[in-house]
One Martini backbone bead per residue (centre of mass of N, CA, C, O) as a GRO file, in nm:
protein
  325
    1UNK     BB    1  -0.601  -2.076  -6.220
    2UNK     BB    2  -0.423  -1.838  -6.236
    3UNK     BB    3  -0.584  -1.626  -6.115
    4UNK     BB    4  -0.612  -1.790  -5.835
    5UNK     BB    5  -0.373  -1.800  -5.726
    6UNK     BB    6  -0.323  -1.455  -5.707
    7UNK     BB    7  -0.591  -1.398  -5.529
    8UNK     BB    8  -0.472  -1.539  -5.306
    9UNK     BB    9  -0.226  -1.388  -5.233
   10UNK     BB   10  -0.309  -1.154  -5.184
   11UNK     BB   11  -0.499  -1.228  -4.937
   12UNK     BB   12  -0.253  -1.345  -4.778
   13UNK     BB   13  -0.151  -1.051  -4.739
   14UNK     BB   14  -0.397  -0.901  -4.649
   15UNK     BB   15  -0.378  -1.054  -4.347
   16UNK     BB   16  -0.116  -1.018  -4.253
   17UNK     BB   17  -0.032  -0.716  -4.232
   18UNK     BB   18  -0.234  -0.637  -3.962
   19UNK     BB   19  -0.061  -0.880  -3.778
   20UNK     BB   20   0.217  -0.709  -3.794
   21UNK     BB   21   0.067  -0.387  -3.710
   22UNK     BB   22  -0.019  -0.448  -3.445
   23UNK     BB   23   0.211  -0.536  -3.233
   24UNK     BB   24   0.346  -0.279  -3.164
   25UNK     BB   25   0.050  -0.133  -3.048
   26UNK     BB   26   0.043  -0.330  -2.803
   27UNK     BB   27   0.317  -0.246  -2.673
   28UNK     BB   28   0.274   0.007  -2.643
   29UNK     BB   29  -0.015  -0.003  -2.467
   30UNK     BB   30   0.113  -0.177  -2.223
   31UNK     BB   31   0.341   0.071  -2.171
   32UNK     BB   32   0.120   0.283  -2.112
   33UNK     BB   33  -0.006   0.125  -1.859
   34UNK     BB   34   0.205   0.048  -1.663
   35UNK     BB   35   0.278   0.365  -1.637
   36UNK     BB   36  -0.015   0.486  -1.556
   37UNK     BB   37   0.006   0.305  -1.282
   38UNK     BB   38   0.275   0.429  -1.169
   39UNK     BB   39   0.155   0.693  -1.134
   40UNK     BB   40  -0.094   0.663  -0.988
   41UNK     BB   41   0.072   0.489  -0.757
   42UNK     BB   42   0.213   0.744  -0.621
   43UNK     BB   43   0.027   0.981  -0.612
   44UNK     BB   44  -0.150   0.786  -0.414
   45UNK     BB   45   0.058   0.730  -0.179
   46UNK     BB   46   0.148   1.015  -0.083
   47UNK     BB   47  -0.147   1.180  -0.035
   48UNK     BB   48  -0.220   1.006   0.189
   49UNK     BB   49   0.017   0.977   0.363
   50UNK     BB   50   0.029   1.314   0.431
   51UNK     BB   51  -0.267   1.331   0.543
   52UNK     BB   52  -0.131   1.085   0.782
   53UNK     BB   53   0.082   1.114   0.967
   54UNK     BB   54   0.077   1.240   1.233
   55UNK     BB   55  -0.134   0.975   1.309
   56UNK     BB   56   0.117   0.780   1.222
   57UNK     BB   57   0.353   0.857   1.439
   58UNK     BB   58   0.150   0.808   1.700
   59UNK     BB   59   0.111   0.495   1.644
   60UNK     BB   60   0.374   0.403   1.675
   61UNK     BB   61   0.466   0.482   1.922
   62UNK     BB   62   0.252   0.334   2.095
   63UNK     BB   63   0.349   0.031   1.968
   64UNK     BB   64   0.674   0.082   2.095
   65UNK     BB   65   0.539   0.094   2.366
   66UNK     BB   66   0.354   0.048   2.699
   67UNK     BB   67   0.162   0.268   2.663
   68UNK     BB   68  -0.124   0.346   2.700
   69UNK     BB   69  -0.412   0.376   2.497
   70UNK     BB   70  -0.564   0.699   2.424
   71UNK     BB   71  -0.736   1.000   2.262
   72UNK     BB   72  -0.607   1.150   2.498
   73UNK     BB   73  -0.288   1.051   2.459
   74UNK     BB   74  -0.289   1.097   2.136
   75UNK     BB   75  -0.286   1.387   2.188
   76UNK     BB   76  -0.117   1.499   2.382
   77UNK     BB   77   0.128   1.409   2.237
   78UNK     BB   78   0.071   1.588   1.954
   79UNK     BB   79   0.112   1.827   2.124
   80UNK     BB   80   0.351   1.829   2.279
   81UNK     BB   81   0.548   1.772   1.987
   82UNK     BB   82   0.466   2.073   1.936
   83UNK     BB   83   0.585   2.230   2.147
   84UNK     BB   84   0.875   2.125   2.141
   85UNK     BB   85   0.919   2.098   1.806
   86UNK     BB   86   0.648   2.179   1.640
   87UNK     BB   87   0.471   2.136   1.356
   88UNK     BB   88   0.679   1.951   1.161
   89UNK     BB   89   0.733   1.723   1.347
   90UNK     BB   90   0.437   1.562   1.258
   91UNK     BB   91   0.621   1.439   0.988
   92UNK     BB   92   0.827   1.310   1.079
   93UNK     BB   93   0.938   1.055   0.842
   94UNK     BB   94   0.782   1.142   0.561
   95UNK     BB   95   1.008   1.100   0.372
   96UNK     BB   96   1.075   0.812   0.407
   97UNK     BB   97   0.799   0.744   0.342
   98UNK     BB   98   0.788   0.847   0.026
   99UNK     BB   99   1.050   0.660  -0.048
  100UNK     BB  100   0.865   0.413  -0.008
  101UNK     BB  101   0.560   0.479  -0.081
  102UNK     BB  102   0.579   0.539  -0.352
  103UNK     BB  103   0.716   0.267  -0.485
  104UNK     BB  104   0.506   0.099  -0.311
  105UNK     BB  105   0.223   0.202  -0.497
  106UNK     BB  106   0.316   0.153  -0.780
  107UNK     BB  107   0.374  -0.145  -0.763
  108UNK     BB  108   0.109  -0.245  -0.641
  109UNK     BB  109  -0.077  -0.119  -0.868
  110UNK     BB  110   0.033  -0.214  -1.074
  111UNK     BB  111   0.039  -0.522  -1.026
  112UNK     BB  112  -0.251  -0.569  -0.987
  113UNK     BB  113  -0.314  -0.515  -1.289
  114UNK     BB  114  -0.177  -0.769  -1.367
  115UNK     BB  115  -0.296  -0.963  -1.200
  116UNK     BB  116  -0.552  -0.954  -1.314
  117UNK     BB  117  -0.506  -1.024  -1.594
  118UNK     BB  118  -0.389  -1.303  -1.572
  119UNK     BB  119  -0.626  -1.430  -1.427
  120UNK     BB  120  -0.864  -1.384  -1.618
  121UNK     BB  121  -0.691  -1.540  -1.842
  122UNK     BB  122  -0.709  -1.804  -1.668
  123UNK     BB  123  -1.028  -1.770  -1.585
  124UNK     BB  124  -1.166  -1.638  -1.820
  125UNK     BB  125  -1.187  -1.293  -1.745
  126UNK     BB  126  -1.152  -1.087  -2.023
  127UNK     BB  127  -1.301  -0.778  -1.921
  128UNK     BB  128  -1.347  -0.907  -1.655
  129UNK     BB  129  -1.463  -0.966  -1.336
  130UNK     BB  130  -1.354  -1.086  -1.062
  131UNK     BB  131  -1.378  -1.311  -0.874
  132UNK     BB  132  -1.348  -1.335  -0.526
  133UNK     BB  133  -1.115  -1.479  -0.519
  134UNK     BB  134  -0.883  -1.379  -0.704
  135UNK     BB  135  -0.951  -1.090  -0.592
  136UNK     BB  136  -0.735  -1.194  -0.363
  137UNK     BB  137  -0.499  -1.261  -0.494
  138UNK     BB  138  -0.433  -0.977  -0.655
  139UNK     BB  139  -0.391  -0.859  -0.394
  140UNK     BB  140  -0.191  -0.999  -0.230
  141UNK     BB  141   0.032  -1.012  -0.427
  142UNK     BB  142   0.095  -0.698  -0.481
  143UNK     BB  143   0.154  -0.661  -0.152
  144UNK     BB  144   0.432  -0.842  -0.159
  145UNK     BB  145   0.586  -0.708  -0.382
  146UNK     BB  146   0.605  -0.445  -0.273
  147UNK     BB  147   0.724  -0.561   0.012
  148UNK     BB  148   0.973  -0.674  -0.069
  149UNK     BB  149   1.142  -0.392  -0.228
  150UNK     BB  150   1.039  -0.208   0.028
  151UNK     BB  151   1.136  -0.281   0.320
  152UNK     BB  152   1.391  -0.088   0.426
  153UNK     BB  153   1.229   0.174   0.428
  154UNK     BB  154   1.028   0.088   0.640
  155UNK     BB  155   1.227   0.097   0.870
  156UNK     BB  156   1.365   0.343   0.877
  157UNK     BB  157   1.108   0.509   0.902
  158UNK     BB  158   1.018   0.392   1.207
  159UNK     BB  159   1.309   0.517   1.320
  160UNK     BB  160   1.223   0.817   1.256
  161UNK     BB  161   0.982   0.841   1.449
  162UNK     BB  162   1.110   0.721   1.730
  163UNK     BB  163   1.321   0.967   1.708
  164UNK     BB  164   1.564   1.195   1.773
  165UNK     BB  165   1.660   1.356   1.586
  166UNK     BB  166   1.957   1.378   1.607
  167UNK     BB  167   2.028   1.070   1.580
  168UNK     BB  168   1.897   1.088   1.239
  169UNK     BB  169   2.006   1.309   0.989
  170UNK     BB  170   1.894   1.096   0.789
  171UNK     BB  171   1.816   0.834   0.548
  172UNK     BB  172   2.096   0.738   0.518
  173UNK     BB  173   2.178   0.788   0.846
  174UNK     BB  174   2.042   0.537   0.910
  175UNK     BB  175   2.179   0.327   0.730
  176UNK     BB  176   2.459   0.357   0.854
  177UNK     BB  177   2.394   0.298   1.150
  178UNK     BB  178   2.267  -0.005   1.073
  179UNK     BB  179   2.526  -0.146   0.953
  180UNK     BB  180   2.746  -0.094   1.176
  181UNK     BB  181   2.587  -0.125   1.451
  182UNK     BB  182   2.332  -0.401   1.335
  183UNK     BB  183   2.401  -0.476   1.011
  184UNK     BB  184   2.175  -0.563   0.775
  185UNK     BB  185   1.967  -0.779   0.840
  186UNK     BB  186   1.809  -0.535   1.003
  187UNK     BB  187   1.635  -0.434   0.743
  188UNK     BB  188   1.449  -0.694   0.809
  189UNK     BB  189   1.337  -0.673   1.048
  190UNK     BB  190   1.016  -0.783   1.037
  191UNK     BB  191   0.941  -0.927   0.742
  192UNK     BB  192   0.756  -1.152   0.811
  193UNK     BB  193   0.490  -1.034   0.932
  194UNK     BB  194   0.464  -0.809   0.693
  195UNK     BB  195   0.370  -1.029   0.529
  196UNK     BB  196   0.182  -1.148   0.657
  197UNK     BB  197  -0.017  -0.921   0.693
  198UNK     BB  198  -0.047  -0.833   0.368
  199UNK     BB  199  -0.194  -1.050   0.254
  200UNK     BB  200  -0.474  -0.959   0.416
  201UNK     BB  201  -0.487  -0.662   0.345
  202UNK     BB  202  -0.468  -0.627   0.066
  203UNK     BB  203  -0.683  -0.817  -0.017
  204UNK     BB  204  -0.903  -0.732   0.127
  205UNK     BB  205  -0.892  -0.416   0.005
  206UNK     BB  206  -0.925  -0.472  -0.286
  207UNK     BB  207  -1.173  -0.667  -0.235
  208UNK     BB  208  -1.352  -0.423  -0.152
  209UNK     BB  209  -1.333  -0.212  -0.349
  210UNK     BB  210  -1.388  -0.367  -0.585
  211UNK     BB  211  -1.680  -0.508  -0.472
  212UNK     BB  212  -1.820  -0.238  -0.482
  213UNK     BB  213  -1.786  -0.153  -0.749
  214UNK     BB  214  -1.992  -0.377  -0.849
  215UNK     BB  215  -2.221  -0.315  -0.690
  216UNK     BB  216  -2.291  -0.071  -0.797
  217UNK     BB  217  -2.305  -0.111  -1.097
  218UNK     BB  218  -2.575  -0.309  -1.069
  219UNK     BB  219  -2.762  -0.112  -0.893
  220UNK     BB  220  -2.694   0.192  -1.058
  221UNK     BB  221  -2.600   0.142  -1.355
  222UNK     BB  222  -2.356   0.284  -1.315
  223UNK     BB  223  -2.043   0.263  -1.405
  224UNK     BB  224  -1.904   0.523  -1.229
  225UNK     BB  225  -1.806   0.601  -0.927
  226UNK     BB  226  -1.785   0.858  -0.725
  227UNK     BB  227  -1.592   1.018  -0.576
  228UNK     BB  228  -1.738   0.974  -0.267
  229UNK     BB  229  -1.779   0.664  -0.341
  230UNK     BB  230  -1.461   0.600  -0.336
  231UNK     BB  231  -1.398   0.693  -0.066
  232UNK     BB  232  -1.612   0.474   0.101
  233UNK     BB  233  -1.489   0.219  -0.040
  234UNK     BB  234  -1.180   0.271   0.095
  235UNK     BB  235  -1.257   0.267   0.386
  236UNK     BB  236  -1.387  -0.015   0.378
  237UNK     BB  237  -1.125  -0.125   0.283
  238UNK     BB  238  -0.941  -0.041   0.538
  239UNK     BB  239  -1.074  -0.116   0.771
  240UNK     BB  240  -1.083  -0.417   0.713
  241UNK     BB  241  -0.777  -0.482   0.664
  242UNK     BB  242  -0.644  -0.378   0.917
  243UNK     BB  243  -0.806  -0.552   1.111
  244UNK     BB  244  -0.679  -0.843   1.020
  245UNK     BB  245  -0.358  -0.702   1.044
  246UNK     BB  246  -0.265  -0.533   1.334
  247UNK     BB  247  -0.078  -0.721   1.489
  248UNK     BB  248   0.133  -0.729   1.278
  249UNK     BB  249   0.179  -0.446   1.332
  250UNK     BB  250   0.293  -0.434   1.592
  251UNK     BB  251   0.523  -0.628   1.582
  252UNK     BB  252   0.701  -0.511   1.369
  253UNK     BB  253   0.753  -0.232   1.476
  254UNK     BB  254   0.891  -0.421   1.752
  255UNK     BB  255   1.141  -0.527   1.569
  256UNK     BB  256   1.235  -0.269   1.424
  257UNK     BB  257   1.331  -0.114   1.695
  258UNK     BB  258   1.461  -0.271   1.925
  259UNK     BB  259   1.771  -0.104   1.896
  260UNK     BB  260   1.639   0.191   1.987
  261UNK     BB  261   1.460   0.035   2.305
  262UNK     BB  262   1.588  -0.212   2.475
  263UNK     BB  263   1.549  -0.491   2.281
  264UNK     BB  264   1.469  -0.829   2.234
  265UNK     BB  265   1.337  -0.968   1.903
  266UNK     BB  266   1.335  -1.307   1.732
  267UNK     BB  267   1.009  -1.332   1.703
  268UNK     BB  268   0.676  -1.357   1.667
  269UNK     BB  269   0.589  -1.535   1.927
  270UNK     BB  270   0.758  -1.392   2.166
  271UNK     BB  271   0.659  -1.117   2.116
  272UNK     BB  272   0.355  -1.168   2.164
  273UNK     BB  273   0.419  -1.279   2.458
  274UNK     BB  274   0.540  -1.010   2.558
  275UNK     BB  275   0.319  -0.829   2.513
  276UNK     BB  276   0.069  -0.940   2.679
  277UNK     BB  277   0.228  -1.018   2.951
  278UNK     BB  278   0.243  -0.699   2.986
  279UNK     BB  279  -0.075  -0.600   2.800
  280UNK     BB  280  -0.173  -0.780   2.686
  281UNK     BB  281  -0.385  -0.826   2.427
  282UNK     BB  282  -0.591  -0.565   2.353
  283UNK     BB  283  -0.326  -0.357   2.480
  284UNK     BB  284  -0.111  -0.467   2.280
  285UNK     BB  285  -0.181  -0.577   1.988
  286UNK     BB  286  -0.444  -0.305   1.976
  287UNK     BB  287  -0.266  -0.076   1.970
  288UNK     BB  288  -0.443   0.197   1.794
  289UNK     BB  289  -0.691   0.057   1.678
  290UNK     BB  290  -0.866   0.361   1.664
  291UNK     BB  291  -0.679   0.535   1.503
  292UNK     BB  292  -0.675   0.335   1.231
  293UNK     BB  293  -0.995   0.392   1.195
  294UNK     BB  294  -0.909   0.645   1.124
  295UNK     BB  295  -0.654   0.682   0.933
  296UNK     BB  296  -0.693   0.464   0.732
  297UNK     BB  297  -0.940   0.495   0.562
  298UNK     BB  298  -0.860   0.721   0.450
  299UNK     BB  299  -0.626   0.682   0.330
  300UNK     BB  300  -0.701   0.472   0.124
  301UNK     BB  301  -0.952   0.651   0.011
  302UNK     BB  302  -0.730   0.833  -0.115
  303UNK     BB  303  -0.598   0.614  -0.267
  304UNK     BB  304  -0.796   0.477  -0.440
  305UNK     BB  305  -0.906   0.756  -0.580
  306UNK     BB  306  -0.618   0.898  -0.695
  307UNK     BB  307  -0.589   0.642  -0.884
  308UNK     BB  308  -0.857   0.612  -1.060
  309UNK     BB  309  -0.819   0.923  -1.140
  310UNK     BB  310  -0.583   0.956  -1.276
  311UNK     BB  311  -0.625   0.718  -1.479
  312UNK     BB  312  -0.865   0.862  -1.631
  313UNK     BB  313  -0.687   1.099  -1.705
  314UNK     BB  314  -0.488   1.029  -1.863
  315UNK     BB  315  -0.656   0.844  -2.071
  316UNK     BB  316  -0.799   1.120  -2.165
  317UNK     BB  317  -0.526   1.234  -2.293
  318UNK     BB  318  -0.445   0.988  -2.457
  319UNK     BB  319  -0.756   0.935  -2.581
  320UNK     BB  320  -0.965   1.094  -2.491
  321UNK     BB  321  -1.275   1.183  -2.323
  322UNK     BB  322  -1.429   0.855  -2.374
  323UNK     BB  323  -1.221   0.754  -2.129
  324UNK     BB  324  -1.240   0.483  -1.895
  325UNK     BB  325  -1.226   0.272  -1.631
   0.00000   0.00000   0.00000
């Protein structure tokens, strides 16, 4: 009995021993998955944004203009404003962006794995796909996330869009000038549309190009798609995102810019009211919306898949080479 004593406390040693140097390693690892997450959707919101800034701010002008919009209206513009202000003049605003789109891309695609995570562990799909729901609630809810901590850079960004240089001299210089002359509480103008409007852009995009990693991976038995076709799951996935959330998107930026455009819209649906009423529905509230379907896909497409390889490399240098997404 003597030995048998002994030899239980052992093997009780033996047991607990891997279960206490386990969780340091696991913490360090959720902290490296973060960190990756974060990096990778940073350089994924840069590089998209920065490839699409011209037509960025050409749809801006266009949305909080009463200008009608055509493709060939929105050339006119660009080239325009290369004659008169420059080349570099195309990106005008693109700081703002930077300043913005950064924290907002990092939050964002780390949000959305954190949220992946915890749904999974909740309806018990840990390490595998989520189901149709979840998949658009954990879309939605990252970009809610990301939208409420960065909303007042993106009010900046729209300001310096569609002001004339003179006006605003730096991204500070928004800062103070609406501050003083127009409240603080301005900084979040036109917050509410962009909630609504995230919730279905975010959850669809995210929701649409999950989805399609799926079904390819179903259909052509390897595990991970090409560059070429993460850039066309992006693109599908941003056009159909864009297009569901759209005319939220023409308030927003009409709410954003009212006090240097000299308006005063108080809500979301006298807004859309005044929009019609001056401009019709689908030439007010859809306005820009045929260069966004130009715009959006890449962007995303972009965004989507340099998260992706971003991820992927990191993961190879930190891992060696036979780990993959």
């Amino acid at each position: 009995m003597g030995n048998g004593v002994r030899e239980g406390a052992v093997e009780f040693q033996r047991d607990v021993e891997p279960v206490t140097a386990r969780i340091p390693a696991e913490d360090n690892q959720e902290k490296k998955k973060v960190l990756n997450s974060l990096m990778s959707g940073a350089l994924a919101g840069a590089v998209a944004k920065t490839a699409v800034a011209p037509l960025d701010r050409t749809k801006i002008m266009f949305q909080v203009s009463s200008k009608r919009f055509s493709a060939k209206e929105a050339y006119r513009l660009i080239y325009h404003t290369y004659l008169n202000e420059g080349f570099w003049s195309l990106w005008r605003g693109n700081s703002a962006t930077m300043v913005r789109v950064i924290p907002y891309a990092a939050i964002q695609f780390c949000a959305h794995e954190e949220y992946k995570q915890i749904l999974g562990n909740y309806y018990g799909f840990q390490g595998k796909a989520l189901t149709p729901f979840p998949r658009f609630i954990a879309g939605s809810l990252a970009g809610t996330t990301a939208a409420m901590v960065t909303y007042p850079l993106d009010m900046v960004r729209a300001r310096m869009a569609v002001t004339p240089k003179e006006m605003y001299s730096s991204i500070v210089h928004v800062f103070i000038r609406i501050s003083r002359e127009e409240g603080l509480k301005t900084l979040y103008r036109g917050f509410t549309p962009t909630i609504l409007g995230v919730i279905p852009y975010a959850g669809l995009s995210f929701f649409t190009y999950e989805t399609l990693k799926k079904v390819h991976a179903e259909h052509s038995g390897k595990a991970q798609p090409s560059p070429p076709e993460r850039l066309l799951f992006g693109a599908c996935a941003g056009l159909i995102g864009q297009s569901a959330s759209y005319p939220l998107d023409v308030v927003r930026r009409r709410m954003q810019t009212a006090g240097v455009l000299g308006h005063t819209y108080s809500s979301i649906l006298l807004t859309m009211q005044e929009i019609v009423r001056e401009e019709g529905l689908v030439r007010g509230l859809y306005k820009g919306l045929s260069m966004n379907w130009v715009k959006g896909p890449i962007a995303v497409g972009i965004s989507f898949t340099t998260f992706d390889l971003t991820q992927i490399l990191l993961r190879k240098l930190q891992h060696g080479p036979g780990t993959q997404r």
